[in-house]
Short mmCIF file of C-alpha atoms in Angstrom, two decimals:
data_model
loop_
_atom_site.label_atom_id
_atom_site.label_comp_id
_atom_site.label_asym_id
_atom_site.label_seq_id
_atom_site.Cartn_x
_atom_site.Cartn_y
_atom_site.Cartn_z
CA MET K 1 0.00 0.00 0.00
CA THR K 2 2.95 2.33 0.54
CA GLY K 3 3.66 2.60 -3.19
CA TYR K 4 0.02 3.42 -3.97
CA ALA K 5 -0.10 6.04 -1.22
CA VAL K 6 3.12 7.72 -2.34
CA LEU K 7 2.07 7.90 -5.99
CA THR K 8 -1.45 9.08 -5.15
CA ALA K 9 -0.05 11.82 -2.91
CA GLY K 10 2.41 12.69 -5.67
CA LEU K 11 -0.46 13.11 -8.13
CA PHE K 12 -2.25 15.58 -5.84
CA VAL K 13 0.95 17.56 -5.33
CA GLY K 14 1.64 17.44 -9.07
CA VAL K 15 -1.82 18.80 -9.92
CA ILE K 16 -1.43 21.69 -7.46
CA LEU K 17 2.02 22.44 -8.91
CA ALA K 18 0.57 22.40 -12.44
CA LEU K 19 -2.24 24.76 -11.42
CA SER K 20 0.20 27.22 -9.86
CA THR K 21 2.62 27.25 -12.83
CA GLY K 22 2.16 29.83 -15.55
CA GLU K 23 2.57 33.46 -16.52
CA ALA K 24 -0.28 34.56 -14.26
CA GLU K 25 0.83 34.10 -10.65
CA ILE K 26 -1.99 32.59 -8.61
CA GLY K 27 -1.38 31.53 -5.01
CA LEU K 28 -2.41 28.26 -3.35
CA PRO K 29 -5.27 29.77 -1.29
CA GLU K 30 -6.80 31.26 -4.45
CA ILE K 31 -6.38 27.98 -6.34
CA LEU K 32 -8.14 26.01 -3.59
CA SER K 33 -10.89 28.64 -3.47
CA TYR K 34 -11.43 28.43 -7.24
CA LEU K 35 -11.55 24.63 -7.09
CA LEU K 36 -14.12 24.77 -4.29
CA ASP K 37 -16.20 27.25 -6.29
CA TRP K 38 -15.99 24.93 -9.29
CA VAL K 39 -17.12 21.92 -7.27
CA THR K 40 -20.03 23.84 -5.73
CA ARG K 41 -20.84 25.49 -9.09
CA SER K 42 -20.57 28.95 -7.57
CA GLY K 43 -17.61 30.19 -9.61
CA ASN K 44 -17.60 33.39 -11.62
CA ASP K 45 -16.53 32.77 -15.23
CA ALA K 46 -15.97 36.50 -15.68
CA GLU K 47 -13.18 36.46 -13.09
CA ALA K 48 -9.79 36.14 -14.82
CA GLY K 49 -8.15 33.97 -12.16
CA TYR K 50 -11.07 31.53 -12.08
CA THR K 51 -11.02 31.21 -15.87
CA VAL K 52 -7.26 30.62 -15.95
CA ILE K 53 -7.43 27.86 -13.34
CA ILE K 54 -10.68 26.10 -14.25
CA GLN K 55 -10.82 26.51 -18.03
CA ILE K 56 -7.12 26.42 -18.95
CA ARG K 57 -4.77 24.92 -16.37
CA PHE K 58 -7.04 22.35 -14.71
CA PRO K 59 -8.21 20.54 -17.87
CA ARG K 60 -4.65 20.60 -19.18
CA ALA K 61 -3.28 19.02 -15.99
CA ILE K 62 -5.98 16.32 -15.86
CA THR K 63 -5.57 15.53 -19.56
CA ALA K 64 -1.80 15.11 -19.15
CA LEU K 65 -2.34 12.90 -16.11
CA LEU K 66 -4.86 10.65 -17.86
CA VAL K 67 -2.86 10.36 -21.10
CA GLY K 68 0.24 9.42 -19.09
CA ALA K 69 -1.78 6.85 -17.16
CA SER K 70 -3.14 5.40 -20.40
CA LEU K 71 0.27 5.14 -22.08
CA ALA K 72 1.98 3.58 -19.06
CA THR K 73 -0.81 1.06 -18.44
CA SER K 74 -0.83 0.14 -22.12
CA GLY K 75 2.92 -0.33 -21.87
CA VAL K 76 2.48 -2.88 -19.08
CA LEU K 77 -0.02 -4.81 -21.19
CA TYR K 78 2.22 -4.74 -24.26
CA GLN K 79 5.27 -5.93 -22.33
CA GLY K 80 3.36 -8.81 -20.78
CA LEU K 81 1.60 -9.74 -24.02
CA LEU K 82 4.72 -9.68 -26.21
CA LEU K 83 7.03 -11.21 -23.57
CA ASN K 84 9.36 -8.29 -24.13
CA PRO K 85 10.37 -5.75 -21.43
CA LEU K 86 11.32 -3.32 -24.21
CA ALA K 87 7.85 -3.30 -25.76
CA GLU K 88 5.81 -0.11 -25.49
CA PRO K 89 2.48 1.26 -26.76
CA TYR K 90 4.12 2.32 -30.01
CA THR K 91 5.76 -1.04 -30.79
CA LEU K 92 3.05 -2.18 -33.19
CA GLY K 93 2.96 1.07 -35.15
CA VAL K 94 -0.27 2.46 -33.69
CA ALA K 95 1.37 5.81 -32.90
CA THR K 96 2.90 6.04 -36.36
CA GLY K 97 -0.51 5.36 -37.87
CA ALA K 98 -2.00 8.11 -35.72
CA ALA K 99 0.84 10.42 -36.75
CA PHE K 100 0.17 9.68 -40.41
CA GLY K 101 -3.54 10.37 -39.98
CA ALA K 102 -2.86 13.65 -38.17
CA SER K 103 -0.23 14.72 -40.70
CA LEU K 104 -2.67 14.01 -43.52
CA ALA K 105 -5.37 16.05 -41.80
CA ILE K 106 -3.06 19.01 -41.16
CA SER K 107 -1.66 18.93 -44.70
CA PHE K 108 -5.11 19.05 -46.30
CA SER K 109 -6.82 21.20 -43.63
CA LEU K 110 -9.14 18.39 -42.57
CA ARG K 111 -10.92 18.67 -39.22
CA PRO K 112 -10.94 17.46 -36.55
CA VAL K 113 -7.30 16.36 -36.55
CA ALA K 114 -7.88 14.08 -33.55
CA PHE K 115 -10.44 12.04 -35.49
CA PHE K 116 -8.03 11.38 -38.36
CA ALA K 117 -5.25 10.56 -35.89
CA PHE K 118 -7.48 8.03 -34.12
CA ALA K 119 -8.63 6.53 -37.42
CA GLY K 120 -5.02 6.22 -38.57
CA GLY K 121 -4.04 4.42 -35.38
CA MET K 122 -6.94 1.97 -35.50
CA GLY K 123 -6.45 1.30 -39.20
CA THR K 124 -2.82 0.48 -38.52
CA LEU K 125 -3.83 -1.87 -35.71
CA ALA K 126 -6.20 -3.74 -38.03
CA VAL K 127 -3.47 -4.25 -40.63
CA VAL K 128 -0.92 -5.36 -38.03
CA MET K 129 -3.35 -7.83 -36.45
CA VAL K 130 -4.13 -9.40 -39.84
CA LEU K 131 -0.43 -9.71 -40.67
CA GLY K 132 0.42 -10.95 -37.17
CA MET K 133 -2.14 -13.75 -37.03
CA GLU K 134 -0.82 -17.30 -37.37
CA ARG K 135 -2.63 -20.10 -39.22
CA SER K 136 -3.99 -21.34 -35.90
CA GLY K 137 -5.79 -18.03 -35.42
CA ILE K 138 -3.54 -16.98 -32.53
CA LEU K 139 -1.68 -13.67 -32.61
CA GLY K 140 2.01 -14.58 -32.51
CA GLN K 141 4.43 -12.32 -30.63
CA THR K 142 7.16 -12.39 -33.25
CA ARG K 143 4.80 -11.93 -36.18
CA LEU K 144 3.09 -9.01 -34.44
CA VAL K 145 6.35 -7.21 -33.74
CA LEU K 146 7.66 -7.77 -37.28
CA ALA K 147 4.37 -6.61 -38.78
CA GLY K 148 4.44 -3.55 -36.53
CA VAL K 149 7.98 -2.67 -37.58
CA VAL K 150 7.22 -3.00 -41.29
CA VAL K 151 3.93 -1.09 -41.21
CA SER K 152 5.44 1.59 -38.98
CA SER K 153 8.35 2.05 -41.38
CA ILE K 154 6.00 2.49 -44.34
CA LEU K 155 3.81 4.98 -42.49
CA GLY K 156 6.87 6.79 -41.14
CA ALA K 157 8.00 7.34 -44.71
CA GLY K 158 4.50 8.63 -45.47
CA VAL K 159 4.73 11.13 -42.60
CA THR K 160 8.10 12.35 -43.89
CA LEU K 161 6.68 12.76 -47.40
CA LEU K 162 3.72 14.74 -46.07
CA LYS K 163 6.06 17.03 -44.13
CA VAL K 164 8.08 17.70 -47.27
CA LEU K 165 4.93 18.48 -49.27
CA ALA K 166 3.16 20.41 -46.52
CA GLY K 167 4.85 23.75 -47.19
CA ASN K 168 3.99 26.28 -44.50
CA ARG K 169 1.98 23.65 -42.59
CA MET K 170 5.11 21.61 -41.81
CA THR K 171 5.65 23.47 -38.52
CA ALA K 172 2.17 22.47 -37.34
CA ILE K 173 2.86 18.83 -38.24
CA VAL K 174 6.19 18.78 -36.40
CA PHE K 175 4.67 20.43 -33.31
CA TRP K 176 1.85 17.87 -33.25
CA LEU K 177 4.29 14.99 -33.65
CA LEU K 178 6.29 16.16 -30.60
CA GLY K 179 3.19 16.18 -28.39
CA SER K 180 1.49 19.01 -26.53
CA PHE K 181 -1.38 19.72 -24.14
CA SER K 182 -1.41 23.46 -24.82
CA VAL K 183 -4.98 23.50 -26.17
CA SER K 184 -6.52 20.84 -23.90
CA THR K 185 -10.19 21.29 -23.01
CA TRP K 186 -12.71 19.48 -20.82
CA SER K 187 -13.73 17.52 -23.90
CA ASP K 188 -10.16 16.20 -24.10
CA VAL K 189 -10.38 15.26 -20.42
CA ALA K 190 -13.46 13.15 -21.15
CA TRP K 191 -11.83 11.27 -24.03
CA ALA K 192 -8.58 10.82 -22.10
CA ALA K 193 -10.59 9.37 -19.21
CA VAL K 194 -12.22 6.87 -21.58
CA SER K 195 -8.77 5.83 -22.81
CA ALA K 196 -7.20 5.57 -19.36
CA PHE K 197 -9.98 3.83 -17.46
CA CYS K 198 -10.77 1.38 -20.27
CA VAL K 199 -7.20 0.10 -20.42
CA LEU K 200 -7.03 0.08 -16.61
CA GLY K 201 -10.20 -2.01 -16.45
CA ILE K 202 -8.94 -4.46 -19.07
CA GLY K 203 -5.62 -4.78 -17.25
CA LEU K 204 -7.25 -5.44 -13.87
CA ILE K 205 -9.73 -7.95 -15.29
CA SER K 206 -7.04 -9.80 -17.25
CA HIS K 207 -4.16 -9.62 -14.76
CA ARG K 208 -4.12 -13.38 -14.20
CA ASP K 209 -4.10 -14.07 -17.95
CA LEU K 210 -1.22 -11.60 -18.32
CA ASP K 211 0.74 -13.35 -15.57
CA VAL K 212 0.31 -16.70 -17.34
CA ILE K 213 1.14 -15.39 -20.83
CA SER K 214 4.18 -13.43 -19.66
CA SER K 215 5.51 -16.44 -17.72
CA GLY K 216 6.10 -18.32 -20.97
CA ALA K 217 4.05 -21.31 -19.80
CA SER K 218 1.39 -22.92 -21.97
CA PRO K 219 -1.72 -20.78 -21.34
CA GLY K 220 -4.13 -23.53 -22.33
CA SER K 221 -2.79 -25.93 -19.70
CA LEU K 222 -3.47 -23.30 -17.02
CA GLY K 223 -7.05 -22.61 -18.06
CA VAL K 224 -6.42 -19.46 -20.09
CA ASP K 225 -8.08 -18.95 -23.47
CA GLU K 226 -4.98 -17.66 -25.24
CA ARG K 227 -6.71 -16.55 -28.43
CA ARG K 228 -9.36 -14.52 -26.62
CA SER K 229 -6.94 -13.06 -24.08
CA ARG K 230 -4.38 -11.94 -26.64
CA ALA K 231 -7.03 -10.35 -28.86
CA LEU K 232 -8.66 -8.52 -25.93
CA LEU K 233 -5.38 -7.25 -24.48
CA LEU K 234 -3.98 -6.18 -27.83
CA ALA K 235 -7.17 -4.47 -28.99
CA GLY K 236 -7.76 -2.76 -25.64
CA SER K 237 -4.24 -1.42 -25.18
CA SER K 238 -3.97 -0.33 -28.81
CA LEU K 239 -7.37 1.38 -28.72
CA ALA K 240 -6.32 3.28 -25.60
CA THR K 241 -2.98 4.22 -27.16
CA SER K 242 -4.58 5.43 -30.36
CA LEU K 243 -7.09 7.54 -28.46
CA ALA K 244 -4.39 8.98 -26.18
CA VAL K 245 -2.14 9.86 -29.12
CA SER K 246 -5.04 11.50 -30.97
CA ILE K 247 -5.44 13.83 -27.97
CA SER K 248 -1.83 14.67 -27.19
CA GLY K 249 0.31 13.81 -30.19
CA VAL K 250 3.20 11.36 -30.03
CA ILE K 251 4.85 11.35 -26.59
CA GLY K 252 7.63 8.83 -26.19
CA PHE K 253 9.18 6.89 -23.30
CA VAL K 254 6.22 7.11 -20.86
CA GLY K 255 4.90 3.71 -21.93
CA LEU K 256 8.41 2.23 -21.92
CA VAL K 257 10.24 3.64 -18.90
CA VAL K 258 7.42 3.61 -16.33
CA PRO K 259 6.40 -0.08 -16.76
CA HIS K 260 10.04 -1.19 -16.98
CA PHE K 261 11.00 0.69 -13.82
CA LEU K 262 7.97 -0.48 -11.84
CA ARG K 263 8.54 -4.09 -12.93
CA LEU K 264 12.07 -3.91 -11.52
CA VAL K 265 10.85 -2.39 -8.25
CA PHE K 266 7.59 -4.24 -7.56
CA GLY K 267 8.03 -7.52 -9.42
CA PRO K 268 6.12 -9.18 -12.28
CA SER K 269 2.63 -9.50 -10.75
CA HIS K 270 0.22 -7.61 -13.00
CA ALA K 271 -2.36 -7.28 -10.23
CA ARG K 272 0.06 -4.76 -8.73
CA LEU K 273 1.81 -3.53 -11.87
CA VAL K 274 -1.30 -2.35 -13.71
CA PRO K 275 -2.61 0.13 -11.09
CA MET K 276 0.94 1.25 -10.21
CA ALA K 277 1.63 2.02 -13.87
CA PHE K 278 -1.63 3.95 -14.06
CA LEU K 279 -0.54 6.19 -11.18
CA GLY K 280 3.13 6.35 -12.17
CA GLY K 281 2.47 7.23 -15.80
CA GLY K 282 0.04 9.95 -14.79
CA PHE K 283 2.55 11.41 -12.34
CA LEU K 284 5.43 11.41 -14.83
CA LEU K 285 3.58 13.04 -17.71
CA LEU K 286 1.93 15.60 -15.42
CA LEU K 287 5.36 16.72 -14.19
CA ALA K 288 6.79 16.67 -17.72
CA ASP K 289 3.99 18.88 -19.02
CA THR K 290 4.40 21.30 -16.12
CA ALA K 291 8.12 21.52 -16.89
CA ALA K 292 7.39 22.04 -20.60
CA ARG K 293 4.95 24.84 -19.79
CA SER K 294 7.45 26.58 -17.52
CA MET K 295 9.94 26.60 -20.43
CA GLY K 296 7.74 28.59 -22.77
CA GLU K 297 5.46 25.84 -24.14
CA MET K 298 8.18 23.46 -25.21
CA PRO K 299 6.65 20.27 -26.72
CA VAL K 300 6.22 17.79 -23.88
CA GLY K 301 7.63 14.98 -26.04
CA VAL K 302 11.00 16.74 -25.92
CA ILE K 303 10.95 16.67 -22.10
CA THR K 304 9.98 13.00 -21.87
CA ALA K 305 12.71 12.05 -24.37
CA LEU K 306 15.40 14.09 -22.60
CA VAL K 307 14.48 12.58 -19.24
CA GLY K 308 13.26 9.13 -20.26
CA GLY K 309 16.15 8.26 -22.58
CA PRO K 310 18.96 8.61 -20.02
CA VAL K 311 16.83 7.04 -17.27
CA PHE K 312 16.10 4.00 -19.43
CA CYS K 313 19.79 3.66 -20.31
CA LEU K 314 20.55 3.71 -16.58
CA LEU K 315 17.92 1.04 -15.92
CA LEU K 316 19.43 -1.17 -18.61
CA TRP K 317 22.90 -0.66 -17.14
CA LYS K 318 21.72 -1.50 -13.61
CA GLY K 319 19.80 -4.54 -14.84
CA ARG K 320 22.79 -6.28 -16.40
#
């Protein structure tokens, strides 16, 4: 329980820090007062401070938290499903598909961009699942990874081509690809919540199946329907990833570093790993977005890469 308590407390502190960070200086007493007014529906939308906290900073903080939770939880499911501690939500090319869809939408002024990003991610998943299915009807780990690499490479080339042809829209494409929560709204919070809590629910319901699959034992001999479990876990985690990416853009390392670190600290049991990743991913991305905002709206993907890359290298070095 200590780990849960620490991460939960960290999330509350992180949200308060996010609400107090920005060009407009708003103190803690005022923030708490605005939050209370919001809860009791007695706030004044005409008041500048209330609008800044409730309509700008609060939805941004909650969206970042939920997207981080979704990516990290999906990472746990991917690593258990593919028997690979280096797997992450982007391994099967879902993020690249979303990036292609978003780049296409930006290049041709199609709206909403998030819809095309989500459609691109789910379309990619469908192709990868077809290519990754063995003759027995079971989704094979090796075939899935290879299919993901190939499809991701093709779509990555497509994204590059669109950037070259985009002209003055290339900056918008690059900014989207690096990830940002700068225009997050309460609508984004709702969709991010769907993504995060769906993958959390699937992970908690299927934690025993994940333990069996990731152990390398024969799932059938232990009463696990391998075909159903693999399809459910893959579809659920990929759906959550695609939805999260459509909201925030491509944000790397959260779904890789957080599950890997927590697995080293708390062991392989998914009954514990899944909720811990939910909290840990939310905490990490919330802090990363707050740091990005304090640096003049730097893309949050830059922060996660600068922090996550060295940390992951250190974890690999320590785990030798």
